[in-house]
PDB file of C-alpha atoms and ligand atoms in Angstrom:
ATOM      1  CA  MET A   1     -35.906 -92.298  22.907  1.00 89.00           C
ATOM      2  CA  ALA A   2     -32.696 -92.815  24.906  1.00 91.00           C
ATOM      3  CA  MET A   3     -34.360 -91.388  28.003  1.00 92.00           C
ATOM      4  CA  MET A   4     -37.174 -93.837  27.419  1.00 95.00           C
ATOM      5  CA  LEU A   5     -34.908 -96.781  27.215  1.00 96.00           C
ATOM      6  CA  THR A   6     -33.154 -95.706  30.360  1.00 95.00           C
ATOM      7  CA  ALA A   7     -36.526 -95.328  32.116  1.00 96.00           C
ATOM      8  CA  LEU A   8     -37.634 -98.816  30.936  1.00 97.00           C
ATOM      9  CA  GLU A   9     -35.017-100.271  33.192  1.00 97.00           C
ATOM     10  CA  VAL A  10     -34.361-103.336  30.986  1.00 97.00           C
ATOM     11  CA  ALA A  11     -32.436-106.100  32.696  1.00 97.00           C
ATOM     12  CA  ASP A  12     -30.614-109.019  31.196  1.00 98.00           C
ATOM     13  CA  GLY A  13     -32.996-111.716  30.064  1.00 98.00           C
ATOM     14  CA  ASP A  14     -36.058-109.510  29.932  1.00 98.00           C
ATOM     15  CA  ARG A  15     -38.606-110.039  27.221  1.00 98.00           C
ATOM     16  CA  VAL A  16     -39.564-106.723  25.706  1.00 98.00           C
ATOM     17  CA  LEU A  17     -42.480-105.689  23.526  1.00 98.00           C
ATOM     18  CA  GLU A  18     -42.280-102.380  21.580  1.00 98.00           C
ATOM     19  CA  ILE A  19     -45.422-100.847  20.150  1.00 98.00           C
ATOM     20  CA  GLY A  20     -44.630 -98.833  17.024  1.00 97.00           C
ATOM     21  CA  ALA A  21     -41.863-100.468  15.159  1.00 98.00           C
ATOM     22  CA  GLY A  22     -41.359 -97.501  12.749  1.00 97.00           C
ATOM     23  CA  THR A  23     -37.939 -97.635  11.246  1.00 98.00           C
ATOM     24  CA  GLY A  24     -36.789-100.546  13.542  1.00 98.00           C
ATOM     25  CA  TYR A  25     -34.221 -98.306  15.188  1.00 98.00           C
ATOM     26  CA  ASN A  26     -35.445 -98.613  18.680  1.00 98.00           C
ATOM     27  CA  ALA A  27     -35.939-102.359  18.322  1.00 98.00           C
ATOM     28  CA  ALA A  28     -32.225-102.611  17.174  1.00 98.00           C
ATOM     29  CA  LEU A  29     -31.190-100.743  20.291  1.00 98.00           C
ATOM     30  CA  LEU A  30     -33.197-103.151  22.519  1.00 98.00           C
ATOM     31  CA  ALA A  31     -31.770-106.210  20.681  1.00 98.00           C
ATOM     32  CA  HIS A  32     -28.314-104.838  21.044  1.00 97.00           C
ATOM     33  CA  ARG A  33     -28.820-104.188  24.767  1.00 97.00           C
ATOM     34  CA  LEU A  34     -30.286-107.663  25.449  1.00 97.00           C
ATOM     35  CA  GLY A  35     -27.854-109.520  23.209  1.00 97.00           C
ATOM     36  CA  ASP A  36     -30.544-111.941  22.190  1.00 97.00           C
ATOM     37  CA  ASP A  37     -32.925-111.187  19.190  1.00 97.00           C
ATOM     38  CA  ASP A  38     -35.512-113.568  20.446  1.00 98.00           C
ATOM     39  CA  LEU A  39     -36.166-111.426  23.646  1.00 98.00           C
ATOM     40  CA  VAL A  40     -37.414-108.494  21.559  1.00 98.00           C
ATOM     41  CA  THR A  41     -40.775-108.140  19.725  1.00 98.00           C
ATOM     42  CA  THR A  42     -41.912-105.071  17.902  1.00 98.00           C
ATOM     43  CA  VAL A  43     -45.260-104.502  16.294  1.00 98.00           C
ATOM     44  CA  ASP A  44     -46.621-101.916  13.818  1.00 98.00           C
ATOM     45  CA  LEU A  45     -49.952-101.518  12.106  1.00 96.00           C
ATOM     46  CA  ASP A  46     -48.671-101.289   8.452  1.00 95.00           C
ATOM     47  CA  PRO A  47     -47.310-104.220   6.613  1.00 98.00           C
ATOM     48  CA  GLU A  48     -45.098-101.674   4.542  1.00 98.00           C
ATOM     49  CA  ILE A  49     -43.601-100.322   7.779  1.00 98.00           C
ATOM     50  CA  THR A  50     -42.997-103.751   9.292  1.00 98.00           C
ATOM     51  CA  GLU A  51     -41.395-104.916   6.117  1.00 98.00           C
ATOM     52  CA  SER A  52     -39.000-101.959   5.917  1.00 98.00           C
ATOM     53  CA  ALA A  53     -38.334-102.252   9.610  1.00 98.00           C
ATOM     54  CA  ARG A  54     -37.315-105.914   9.162  1.00 98.00           C
ATOM     55  CA  ARG A  55     -34.981-104.920   6.282  1.00 98.00           C
ATOM     56  CA  HIS A  56     -33.392-102.185   8.282  1.00 98.00           C
ATOM     57  CA  LEU A  57     -32.952-104.505  11.212  1.00 98.00           C
ATOM     58  CA  ALA A  58     -31.465-107.267   9.097  1.00 98.00           C
ATOM     59  CA  ALA A  59     -29.124-104.908   7.414  1.00 98.00           C
ATOM     60  CA  ALA A  60     -27.838-103.997  10.892  1.00 97.00           C
ATOM     61  CA  GLY A  61     -27.529-107.618  11.915  1.00 98.00           C
ATOM     62  CA  TYR A  62     -30.578-107.890  14.123  1.00 98.00           C
ATOM     63  CA  HIS A  63     -33.553-110.237  13.658  1.00 98.00           C
ATOM     64  CA  PRO A  64     -36.078-109.605  16.465  1.00 98.00           C
ATOM     65  CA  ALA A  65     -39.759-110.577  15.922  1.00 98.00           C
ATOM     66  CA  VAL A  66     -41.351-107.844  13.829  1.00 98.00           C
ATOM     67  CA  VAL A  67     -45.162-108.315  13.834  1.00 98.00           C
ATOM     68  CA  THR A  68     -47.858-106.654  11.793  1.00 98.00           C
ATOM     69  CA  GLY A  69     -50.929-105.798  13.829  1.00 97.00           C
ATOM     70  CA  ASP A  70     -52.655-103.310  16.180  1.00 96.00           C
ATOM     71  CA  GLY A  71     -50.307-102.751  19.042  1.00 97.00           C
ATOM     72  CA  ALA A  72     -53.291-101.871  21.388  1.00 96.00           C
ATOM     73  CA  ARG A  73     -53.874-105.757  21.291  1.00 97.00           C
ATOM     74  CA  GLY A  74     -50.251-106.481  22.294  1.00 98.00           C
ATOM     75  CA  VAL A  75     -48.749-109.609  20.698  1.00 98.00           C
ATOM     76  CA  PRO A  76     -50.332-112.539  22.723  1.00 98.00           C
ATOM     77  CA  GLY A  77     -48.373-115.141  20.837  1.00 98.00           C
ATOM     78  CA  ARG A  78     -45.034-113.747  22.111  1.00 98.00           C
ATOM     79  CA  ALA A  79     -46.172-113.058  25.785  1.00 98.00           C
ATOM     80  CA  PRO A  80     -45.429-112.842  28.607  1.00 98.00           C
ATOM     81  CA  PHE A  81     -43.280-109.728  28.540  1.00 98.00           C
ATOM     82  CA  ASP A  82     -41.202-108.101  31.320  1.00 98.00           C
ATOM     83  CA  ARG A  83     -41.206-104.653  29.650  1.00 98.00           C
ATOM     84  CA  ILE A  84     -43.628-102.997  27.243  1.00 98.00           C
ATOM     85  CA  ILE A  85     -42.625 -99.780  25.560  1.00 98.00           C
ATOM     86  CA  ALA A  86     -44.828 -97.676  23.306  1.00 97.00           C
ATOM     87  CA  THR A  87     -43.502 -95.212  20.848  1.00 96.00           C
ATOM     88  CA  CYS A  88     -46.847 -93.748  19.895  1.00 94.00           C
ATOM     89  CA  THR A  89     -49.262 -91.731  22.271  1.00 92.00           C
ATOM     90  CA  LEU A  90     -52.190 -93.267  23.892  1.00 92.00           C
ATOM     91  CA  ARG A  91     -55.302 -92.027  25.624  1.00 90.00           C
ATOM     92  CA  VAL A  92     -55.772 -95.123  27.686  1.00 93.00           C
ATOM     93  CA  VAL A  93     -53.829 -98.157  28.867  1.00 96.00           C
ATOM     94  CA  PRO A  94     -54.858-101.187  26.704  1.00 96.00           C
ATOM     95  CA  ARG A  95     -55.981-104.042  28.924  1.00 95.00           C
ATOM     96  CA  ALA A  96     -54.324-106.610  26.787  1.00 97.00           C
ATOM     97  CA  TRP A  97     -50.928-105.117  27.812  1.00 98.00           C
ATOM     98  CA  LEU A  98     -51.520-105.860  31.504  1.00 98.00           C
ATOM     99  CA  ALA A  99     -52.605-109.462  30.752  1.00 97.00           C
ATOM    100  CA  GLN A 100     -49.359-109.855  28.651  1.00 98.00           C
ATOM    101  CA  CYS A 101     -46.993-108.355  31.246  1.00 98.00           C
ATOM    102  CA  ARG A 102     -45.471-110.420  33.954  1.00 98.00           C
ATOM    103  CA  PRO A 103     -46.381-109.286  37.534  1.00 98.00           C
ATOM    104  CA  GLY A 104     -43.681-106.790  38.620  1.00 97.00           C
ATOM    105  CA  GLY A 105     -43.225-105.821  35.008  1.00 98.00           C
ATOM    106  CA  ARG A 106     -42.988-102.236  33.619  1.00 98.00           C
ATOM    107  CA  ILE A 107     -45.018-100.517  30.997  1.00 98.00           C
ATOM    108  CA  LEU A 108     -43.578 -97.144  29.599  1.00 98.00           C
ATOM    109  CA  MET A 109     -45.903 -95.245  27.372  1.00 97.00           C
ATOM    110  CA  PRO A 110     -46.537 -91.721  26.037  1.00 96.00           C
ATOM    111  CA  LEU A 111     -49.906 -90.432  27.297  1.00 95.00           C
ATOM    112  CA  ALA A 112     -51.121 -86.756  27.170  1.00 92.00           C
ATOM    113  CA  THR A 113     -47.708 -85.224  26.256  1.00 92.00           C
ATOM    114  CA  GLY A 114     -46.071 -87.184  29.157  1.00 95.00           C
ATOM    115  CA  LEU A 115     -44.423 -90.410  29.728  1.00 97.00           C
ATOM    116  CA  VAL A 116     -45.891 -92.625  32.315  1.00 98.00           C
ATOM    117  CA  ALA A 117     -44.024 -95.627  33.903  1.00 98.00           C
ATOM    118  CA  LEU A 118     -46.456 -98.150  35.209  1.00 98.00           C
ATOM    119  CA  THR A 119     -45.649-101.173  37.523  1.00 98.00           C
ATOM    120  CA  VAL A 120     -47.909-104.079  36.678  1.00 98.00           C
ATOM    121  CA  ARG A 121     -49.185-105.896  39.813  1.00 98.00           C
ATOM    122  CA  ASP A 122     -51.316-108.385  37.812  1.00 97.00           C
ATOM    123  CA  ALA A 123     -53.593-108.677  34.780  1.00 97.00           C
ATOM    124  CA  GLU A 124     -55.998-106.154  36.323  1.00 97.00           C
ATOM    125  CA  HIS A 125     -53.832-103.705  38.246  1.00 98.00           C
ATOM    126  CA  ALA A 126     -51.081-101.323  37.415  1.00 98.00           C
ATOM    127  CA  GLU A 127     -49.967 -97.947  38.716  1.00 98.00           C
ATOM    128  CA  GLY A 128     -47.176 -95.414  38.251  1.00 98.00           C
ATOM    129  CA  ARG A 129     -46.145 -91.783  37.878  1.00 98.00           C
ATOM    130  CA  PHE A 130     -45.146 -89.719  34.973  1.00 98.00           C
ATOM    131  CA  LEU A 131     -41.572 -88.933  34.211  1.00 97.00           C
ATOM    132  CA  HIS A 132     -40.350 -85.416  34.305  1.00 95.00           C
ATOM    133  CA  THR A 133     -39.853 -85.520  30.507  1.00 92.00           C
ATOM    134  CA  PRO A 134     -42.421 -84.221  28.013  1.00 91.00           C
ATOM    135  CA  ALA A 135     -43.059 -86.501  25.030  1.00 90.00           C
ATOM    136  CA  TYR A 136     -44.816 -85.625  21.689  1.00 87.00           C
ATOM    137  CA  PHE A 137     -45.310 -88.968  19.731  1.00 88.00           C
ATOM    138  CA  VAL A 138     -47.732 -89.484  16.990  1.00 86.00           C
ATOM    139  CA  PRO A 139     -51.005 -90.891  18.264  1.00 87.00           C
ATOM    140  CA  LEU A 140     -51.723 -94.636  18.150  1.00 89.00           C
ATOM    141  CA  ARG A 141     -54.062 -95.401  15.070  1.00 89.00           C
ATOM    142  CA  GLY A 142     -56.895 -97.865  15.027  1.00 81.00           C
ATOM    143  CA  ALA A 143     -59.835 -98.732  17.186  1.00 60.00           C
ATOM    144  CA  GLU A 144     -58.438 -97.295  20.459  1.00 52.00           C
ATOM    145  CA  ARG A 145     -58.116 -93.820  19.034  1.00 49.00           C
ATOM    146  CA  ARG A 146     -60.862 -91.219  19.024  1.00 51.00           C
ATOM    147  CA  GLU A 147     -60.537 -87.704  17.661  1.00 46.00           C
ATOM    148  CA  THR A 148     -60.307 -85.159  20.469  1.00 49.00           C
ATOM    149  CA  GLU A 149     -62.380 -82.148  20.033  1.00 49.00           C
ATOM    150  CA  ALA A 150     -61.001 -78.591  20.269  1.00 53.00           C
ATOM    151  CA  GLN A 151     -61.492 -76.948  23.648  1.00 66.00           C
ATOM    152  CA  GLY A 152     -62.445 -73.484  24.094  1.00 83.00           C
ATOM    153  CA  LEU A 153     -59.831 -71.553  26.082  1.00 87.00           C
ATOM    154  CA  GLY A 154     -61.891 -68.556  26.813  1.00 84.00           C
ATOM    155  CA  GLY A 155     -61.045 -67.199  30.270  1.00 84.00           C
ATOM    156  CA  VAL A 156     -57.669 -68.762  30.509  1.00 89.00           C
ATOM    157  CA  PRO A 157     -54.818 -66.282  30.636  1.00 89.00           C
ATOM    158  CA  GLN A 158     -52.450 -66.196  27.761  1.00 90.00           C
ATOM    159  CA  ARG A 159     -49.360 -67.230  29.885  1.00 89.00           C
ATOM    160  CA  ALA A 160     -51.155 -70.545  30.837  1.00 91.00           C
ATOM    161  CA  ARG A 161     -52.420 -71.185  27.259  1.00 91.00           C
ATOM    162  CA  GLY A 162     -48.796 -71.383  26.047  1.00 89.00           C
ATOM    163  CA  ASP A 163     -47.525 -73.227  29.099  1.00 94.00           C
ATOM    164  CA  ASP A 164     -46.345 -76.798  28.441  1.00 93.00           C
ATOM    165  CA  LEU A 165     -47.344 -78.037  31.844  1.00 95.00           C
ATOM    166  CA  PHE A 166     -50.779 -76.453  31.571  1.00 95.00           C
ATOM    167  CA  ARG A 167     -51.313 -78.075  28.178  1.00 93.00           C
ATOM    168  CA  PHE A 168     -50.358 -81.437  29.803  1.00 95.00           C
ATOM    169  CA  LEU A 169     -52.949 -81.006  32.472  1.00 96.00           C
ATOM    170  CA  LEU A 170     -55.489 -80.056  29.838  1.00 93.00           C
ATOM    171  CA  ALA A 171     -54.729 -83.224  27.801  1.00 92.00           C
ATOM    172  CA  LEU A 172     -54.742 -85.465  30.848  1.00 94.00           C
ATOM    173  CA  THR A 173     -58.088 -84.219  32.226  1.00 94.00           C
ATOM    174  CA  ARG A 174     -59.846 -83.869  28.799  1.00 89.00           C
ATOM    175  CA  GLY A 175     -63.393 -84.994  29.066  1.00 88.00           C
ATOM    176  CA  SER A 176     -63.507 -84.446  32.907  1.00 93.00           C
ATOM    177  CA  LEU A 177     -62.361 -80.774  33.393  1.00 94.00           C
ATOM    178  CA  ASP A 178     -63.114 -77.948  31.189  1.00 93.00           C
ATOM    179  CA  PRO A 179     -60.152 -75.628  30.434  1.00 94.00           C
ATOM    180  CA  GLN A 180     -61.398 -73.032  33.019  1.00 94.00           C
ATOM    181  CA  GLU A 181     -61.637 -75.792  35.726  1.00 95.00           C
ATOM    182  CA  ALA A 182     -58.138 -77.011  34.774  1.00 95.00           C
ATOM    183  CA  TYR A 183     -56.717 -73.527  34.961  1.00 95.00           C
ATOM    184  CA  ALA A 184     -58.220 -72.978  38.437  1.00 95.00           C
ATOM    185  CA  LEU A 185     -56.503 -76.307  39.600  1.00 96.00           C
ATOM    186  CA  TRP A 186     -53.270 -75.370  37.889  1.00 95.00           C
ATOM    187  CA  GLU A 187     -53.210 -72.061  39.749  1.00 95.00           C
ATOM    188  CA  ARG A 188     -54.159 -73.534  43.216  1.00 96.00           C
ATOM    189  CA  GLU A 189     -51.574 -76.271  42.946  1.00 96.00           C
ATOM    190  CA  ASN A 190     -48.828 -73.973  41.771  1.00 96.00           C
ATOM    191  CA  ALA A 191     -48.390 -75.376  38.253  1.00 96.00           C
ATOM    192  CA  PRO A 192     -47.608 -78.958  39.175  1.00 97.00           C
ATOM    193  CA  LEU A 193     -44.700 -80.708  37.500  1.00 97.00           C
ATOM    194  CA  ARG A 194     -45.411 -83.824  35.511  1.00 97.00           C
ATOM    195  CA  GLU A 195     -43.998 -86.157  38.188  1.00 97.00           C
ATOM    196  CA  ARG A 196     -46.847 -85.165  40.526  1.00 98.00           C
ATOM    197  CA  TYR A 197     -49.386 -86.896  38.271  1.00 98.00           C
ATOM    198  CA  GLY A 198     -49.912 -90.576  37.885  1.00 98.00           C
ATOM    199  CA  ILE A 199     -52.134 -93.327  36.376  1.00 98.00           C
ATOM    200  CA  THR A 200     -53.891 -96.144  38.142  1.00 98.00           C
ATOM    201  CA  VAL A 201     -55.631 -99.151  36.549  1.00 97.00           C
ATOM    202  CA  SER A 202     -57.803-101.310  38.667  1.00 97.00           C
ATOM    203  CA  GLY A 203     -60.026-103.748  36.988  1.00 94.00           C
ATOM    204  CA  GLU A 204     -62.445-101.876  34.702  1.00 92.00           C
ATOM    205  CA  ARG A 205     -61.410 -98.548  36.202  1.00 95.00           C
ATOM    206  CA  ALA A 206     -58.506 -96.396  35.001  1.00 96.00           C
ATOM    207  CA  TRP A 207     -57.878 -92.918  36.174  1.00 97.00           C
ATOM    208  CA  ALA A 208     -55.251 -90.113  36.219  1.00 97.00           C
ATOM    209  CA  TRP A 209     -54.465 -88.387  39.475  1.00 98.00           C
ATOM    210  CA  LEU A 210     -52.507 -85.605  41.014  1.00 98.00           C
ATOM    211  CA  ASP A 211     -50.216 -86.511  44.091  1.00 98.00           C
ATOM    212  CA  ASP A 212     -52.360 -89.451  45.422  1.00 98.00           C
ATOM    213  CA  PRO A 213     -54.275 -92.234  43.500  1.00 97.00           C
ATOM    214  CA  GLU A 214     -57.006 -92.003  46.181  1.00 97.00           C
ATOM    215  CA  GLY A 215     -56.925 -88.254  46.604  1.00 96.00           C
ATOM    216  CA  PRO A 216     -59.320 -85.512  45.625  1.00 94.00           C
ATOM    217  CA  TYR A 217     -57.785 -84.929  42.230  1.00 97.00           C
ATOM    218  CA  ALA A 218     -58.775 -87.999  40.085  1.00 97.00           C
ATOM    219  CA  TRP A 219     -60.026 -88.110  36.489  1.00 97.00           C
ATOM    220  CA  PRO A 220     -61.190 -91.108  34.603  1.00 95.00           C
ATOM    221  CA  LEU A 221     -59.120 -91.976  31.524  1.00 92.00           C
ATOM    222  CA  THR A 222     -61.356 -92.110  28.518  1.00 79.00           C
ATOM    223  CA  GLY A 223     -60.516 -93.161  24.992  1.00 70.00           C
TER     224      GLY A 223
HETATM  225  C1  SAM B 301     -42.749 -92.494  16.268  1.00 62.37           C
HETATM  226  S1  SAM B 301     -43.019 -93.873  15.251  1.00 62.37           S
HETATM  227  C2  SAM B 301     -42.138 -95.164  16.120  1.00 62.37           C
HETATM  228  C3  SAM B 301     -40.638 -94.993  15.985  1.00 62.37           C
HETATM  229  C4  SAM B 301     -39.952 -96.326  16.107  1.00 62.37           C
HETATM  230  N1  SAM B 301     -40.025 -96.866  17.474  1.00 62.37           N
HETATM  231  C5  SAM B 301     -38.494 -96.274  15.617  1.00 62.37           C
HETATM  232  O1  SAM B 301     -37.551 -96.722  16.254  1.00 62.37           O
HETATM  233  O2  SAM B 301     -38.366 -95.767  14.494  1.00 62.37           O
HETATM  234  C6  SAM B 301     -44.741 -94.424  15.681  1.00 62.37           C
HETATM  235  C7  SAM B 301     -45.101 -95.732  15.054  1.00 62.37           C
HETATM  236  O3  SAM B 301     -46.389 -96.127  15.624  1.00 62.37           O
HETATM  237  C8  SAM B 301     -47.088 -96.840  14.687  1.00 62.37           C
HETATM  238  N2  SAM B 301     -48.411 -97.117  15.088  1.00 62.37           N
HETATM  239  C9  SAM B 301     -49.421 -96.112  15.158  1.00 62.37           C
HETATM  240  N3  SAM B 301     -50.527 -96.819  15.646  1.00 62.37           N
HETATM  241  C10 SAM B 301     -50.197 -98.064  15.911  1.00 62.37           C
HETATM  242  C11 SAM B 301     -50.912 -99.263  16.309  1.00 62.37           C
HETATM  243  N4  SAM B 301     -52.326 -99.121  16.603  1.00 62.37           N
HETATM  244  N5  SAM B 301     -50.286-100.430  16.462  1.00 62.37           N
HETATM  245  C12 SAM B 301     -49.050-100.492  16.199  1.00 62.37           C
HETATM  246  N6  SAM B 301     -48.258 -99.472  15.686  1.00 62.37           N
HETATM  247  C13 SAM B 301     -48.900 -98.295  15.544  1.00 62.37           C
HETATM  248  C14 SAM B 301     -46.932 -96.061  13.431  1.00 62.37           C
HETATM  249  O4  SAM B 301     -47.186 -96.746  12.243  1.00 62.37           O
HETATM  250  C15 SAM B 301     -45.509 -95.499  13.559  1.00 62.37           C
HETATM  251  O5  SAM B 301     -44.667 -96.402  12.771  1.00 62.37           O
END
């Protein structure tokens, strides 16, 4: 969480939206950093969670906006935001976030066991690379989430099966590459590090890529 807050690059006066209030701890750190509770909004799906987050925050002396709702929809009533940080894993970039983020704003979100930092160009476009750091957050619950089917790893050597970076590639390309194709790419490209991958959103299209958004390795992001 500390690394994520650093990577979020919050500046004085930024309006920040957090998806996944949980205990309220991260929202307290954000409110402390910004020195103005009104700049911080955090959202969680369950009223019990938001109620207890509010309590924890108040006990620590912070009163940011704690909203109950589906974070995939953002919090339009509190937009625009300069920064959006998700503390649950997503399969896609919710379009509502782009619309609620100022041009030049930053979205930091867990996706496929990585953390991607997107720069928002406008309500239709965002792009960015993954950080070096792995991330294993609970999945976003609700409409955006679909169960991922188990994949057969037959033909994939044991050393790749247990490799964190191979598992990342598998998760990122799920639905586009089968595990054997992913393994062939992984071998050919010398087990690429996370920061070689990125995400682009352009209008209706969103895709993951290796090295170059317009290069040969591109896979649609599917929920
Ligand atoms: C790892 S916890 C967040 C930790 C939190 N940031 C903290 O400081 O304690 C993930 C949270 O995401 C929430 N969550 C899952 N799906 C959500 C959704 N669709 N909208 C909003 N919150 C969601 C869960 O209820 C859970 O509280």
